[in-house]
Amino acid sequence: MAGHSQFKNIMHRKGAQDAKRARIFAKLIREITVSARQGLPDPAANPRLRSAVQAARVANMTKDTIDRAIKKASGGAGGEDYVEVRYEGYGPAGVAVIVETLTDNRNRTASDIRSAFSKYGGALGETGSVSFQFDRNGVVRYPAAVADADTMLEAAIEAGAADVESGAEGHEIRTAIEDLFTVRDALEEKFGPAESARLEWRPNISVELDEEKARSVLKLIDVLDEHDDVQAVTANFELPEAVLAKLSAE
């Protein structure tokens, strides 16, 4: 199991107890804002906005809150002007880390991200310093209950997907970057709205960690993920099953 998936599994188990809803909603609203400003304020005509709205719905954000965010973003002048900035660096044990942000203050965000890397045993690098260790793909996710593995695989291949992984936690359909929304739309005709549909980084080179190193890496990722400007964190580590089981149980 890839490091980014392992981290999500660990955080989902503890997330019900200690995730702050306000922070999650703020990140979702920021993505809605950027999506609405980059295209039409109508989710039906703006694929990225549609994905952002669906992610907000999955997080139980109310329709009124979503509508207000879209209306504010499409209202012209005023409000924050967010830009997408990617940071890359190495964490403890030589683990490569990509941090995707939406920020209205590049200097502040860069300083905070650099400080986090330094404090937790890593070092921030230049753009492109670690991204060669990852592939960029579209990823569509569905809960396991919508279909069995064979049915999802057949539908995904017909829709133009590149690969499918199905398990107890759900279906992960991977696509080429340019095919993401086409595949999503085709699958939604059969299975209804996806849990998420977005571009993600996937490691093509991985570092296996023992328990001590895993704790250090996960601490850095946790701190980065909690930053208001950070939308996603991906790292290229692998955990042995015994280490994953122990960390997940805590």
Short mmCIF file of C-alpha atoms in Angstrom, two decimals, residues 47-178:
data_model
loop_
_atom_site.label_atom_id
_atom_site.label_comp_id
_atom_site.label_asym_id
_atom_site.label_seq_id
_atom_site.Cartn_x
_atom_site.Cartn_y
_atom_site.Cartn_z
CA PRO A 47 -15.88 20.32 -13.94
CA ARG A 48 -13.47 21.43 -11.23
CA LEU A 49 -16.18 23.31 -9.35
CA ARG A 50 -18.47 20.30 -9.63
CA SER A 51 -15.79 18.14 -7.99
CA ALA A 52 -15.26 20.73 -5.25
CA VAL A 53 -18.99 20.90 -4.54
CA GLN A 54 -19.26 17.11 -4.40
CA ALA A 55 -16.34 16.92 -1.96
CA ALA A 56 -18.10 19.49 0.23
CA ARG A 57 -21.31 17.47 0.16
CA VAL A 58 -19.44 14.31 1.15
CA ALA A 59 -18.08 16.28 4.13
CA ASN A 60 -21.70 17.19 5.05
CA MET A 61 -21.41 20.87 4.19
CA THR A 62 -24.87 22.41 3.82
CA LYS A 63 -26.22 23.50 0.44
CA ASP A 64 -26.60 27.06 1.74
CA THR A 65 -22.93 27.22 2.73
CA ILE A 66 -21.85 25.87 -0.66
CA ASP A 67 -24.10 28.31 -2.52
CA ARG A 68 -22.83 31.27 -0.49
CA ALA A 69 -19.23 30.33 -1.25
CA ILE A 70 -19.94 30.14 -4.99
CA LYS A 71 -21.87 33.42 -4.95
CA LYS A 72 -19.11 35.21 -3.05
CA ALA A 73 -16.42 33.85 -5.39
CA SER A 74 -18.31 34.88 -8.51
CA GLY A 75 -19.17 38.34 -7.19
CA GLY A 76 -16.19 40.02 -8.80
CA ALA A 77 -13.94 42.25 -6.71
CA GLY A 78 -13.42 41.67 -3.03
CA GLY A 79 -12.46 38.64 -1.01
CA GLU A 80 -9.22 36.72 -0.98
CA ASP A 81 -7.33 36.10 -4.18
CA TYR A 82 -5.90 32.60 -3.86
CA VAL A 83 -3.16 31.15 -6.02
CA GLU A 84 -2.05 27.54 -6.35
CA VAL A 85 1.52 26.93 -5.19
CA ARG A 86 3.29 23.56 -4.95
CA TYR A 87 6.13 22.95 -2.50
CA GLU A 88 8.52 20.01 -2.64
CA GLY A 89 11.09 18.69 -0.21
CA TYR A 90 12.49 15.78 1.73
CA GLY A 91 11.24 14.67 5.11
CA PRO A 92 12.91 12.36 7.64
CA ALA A 93 14.55 9.19 6.23
CA GLY A 94 14.78 10.75 2.78
CA VAL A 95 11.03 10.57 2.15
CA ALA A 96 9.95 12.81 -0.74
CA VAL A 97 7.03 15.13 0.09
CA ILE A 98 4.80 17.23 -2.16
CA VAL A 99 2.63 19.92 -0.56
CA GLU A 100 -0.18 21.50 -2.58
CA THR A 101 -1.49 24.84 -1.33
CA LEU A 102 -3.99 27.57 -2.08
CA THR A 103 -2.67 30.79 -0.60
CA ASP A 104 -3.33 34.52 -0.59
CA ASN A 105 0.15 35.23 0.80
CA ARG A 106 3.03 33.35 -0.82
CA ASN A 107 5.66 34.69 1.58
CA ARG A 108 3.75 33.59 4.66
CA THR A 109 2.98 30.15 3.28
CA ALA A 110 6.53 29.52 2.06
CA SER A 111 7.94 30.54 5.43
CA ASP A 112 5.53 28.28 7.33
CA ILE A 113 6.13 25.27 5.08
CA ARG A 114 9.92 25.72 5.24
CA SER A 115 9.75 26.00 9.02
CA ALA A 116 7.70 22.80 9.31
CA PHE A 117 10.15 20.82 7.18
CA SER A 118 13.09 22.13 9.20
CA LYS A 119 11.48 21.54 12.59
CA TYR A 120 10.56 17.93 11.86
CA GLY A 121 13.77 16.72 10.30
CA GLY A 122 13.30 17.61 6.66
CA ALA A 123 14.35 20.25 4.16
CA LEU A 124 12.29 22.23 1.66
CA GLY A 125 13.64 22.05 -1.89
CA GLU A 126 13.03 23.74 -5.21
CA THR A 127 9.99 23.04 -7.37
CA GLY A 128 10.78 19.87 -9.30
CA SER A 129 13.27 18.57 -6.73
CA VAL A 130 11.15 15.53 -5.82
CA SER A 131 8.21 15.47 -8.26
CA PHE A 132 10.13 13.15 -10.62
CA GLN A 133 9.50 10.46 -7.98
CA PHE A 134 5.74 10.75 -8.51
CA ASP A 135 3.24 10.36 -11.34
CA ARG A 136 0.33 12.78 -11.77
CA ASN A 137 -3.01 11.04 -12.34
CA GLY A 138 -6.70 11.64 -12.15
CA VAL A 139 -8.34 9.67 -9.33
CA VAL A 140 -12.04 8.95 -8.93
CA ARG A 141 -13.20 7.31 -5.69
CA TYR A 142 -16.38 5.38 -4.88
CA PRO A 143 -17.46 3.55 -1.73
CA ALA A 144 -17.26 -0.23 -1.93
CA ALA A 145 -21.03 -0.61 -1.67
CA VAL A 146 -21.84 0.91 -5.08
CA ALA A 147 -20.60 -2.12 -7.05
CA ASP A 148 -18.50 -5.26 -6.83
CA ALA A 149 -14.93 -5.17 -8.10
CA ASP A 150 -15.67 -6.80 -11.47
CA THR A 151 -18.58 -4.47 -12.23
CA MET A 152 -16.55 -1.39 -11.36
CA LEU A 153 -13.57 -2.61 -13.39
CA GLU A 154 -15.73 -3.24 -16.46
CA ALA A 155 -17.41 0.16 -16.18
CA ALA A 156 -14.12 1.98 -15.60
CA ILE A 157 -12.43 0.37 -18.60
CA GLU A 158 -15.42 1.22 -20.78
CA ALA A 159 -15.23 4.83 -19.53
CA GLY A 160 -11.55 5.10 -20.48
CA ALA A 161 -9.85 4.66 -17.11
CA ALA A 162 -6.23 3.52 -16.88
CA ASP A 163 -6.48 1.31 -13.78
CA VAL A 164 -8.76 0.34 -10.90
CA GLU A 165 -8.02 -0.79 -7.35
CA SER A 166 -10.94 -2.20 -5.37
CA GLY A 167 -10.99 -3.26 -1.74
CA ALA A 168 -12.99 -3.19 1.47
CA GLU A 169 -12.54 0.58 1.77
CA GLY A 170 -13.76 1.37 -1.73
CA HIS A 171 -12.87 1.70 -5.39
CA GLU A 172 -10.03 3.90 -6.66
CA ILE A 173 -10.17 4.55 -10.40
CA ARG A 174 -7.09 6.12 -11.97
CA THR A 175 -7.10 8.05 -15.23
CA ALA A 176 -4.83 10.09 -17.43
CA ILE A 177 -4.89 13.77 -16.44
CA GLU A 178 -6.92 14.79 -19.47
#
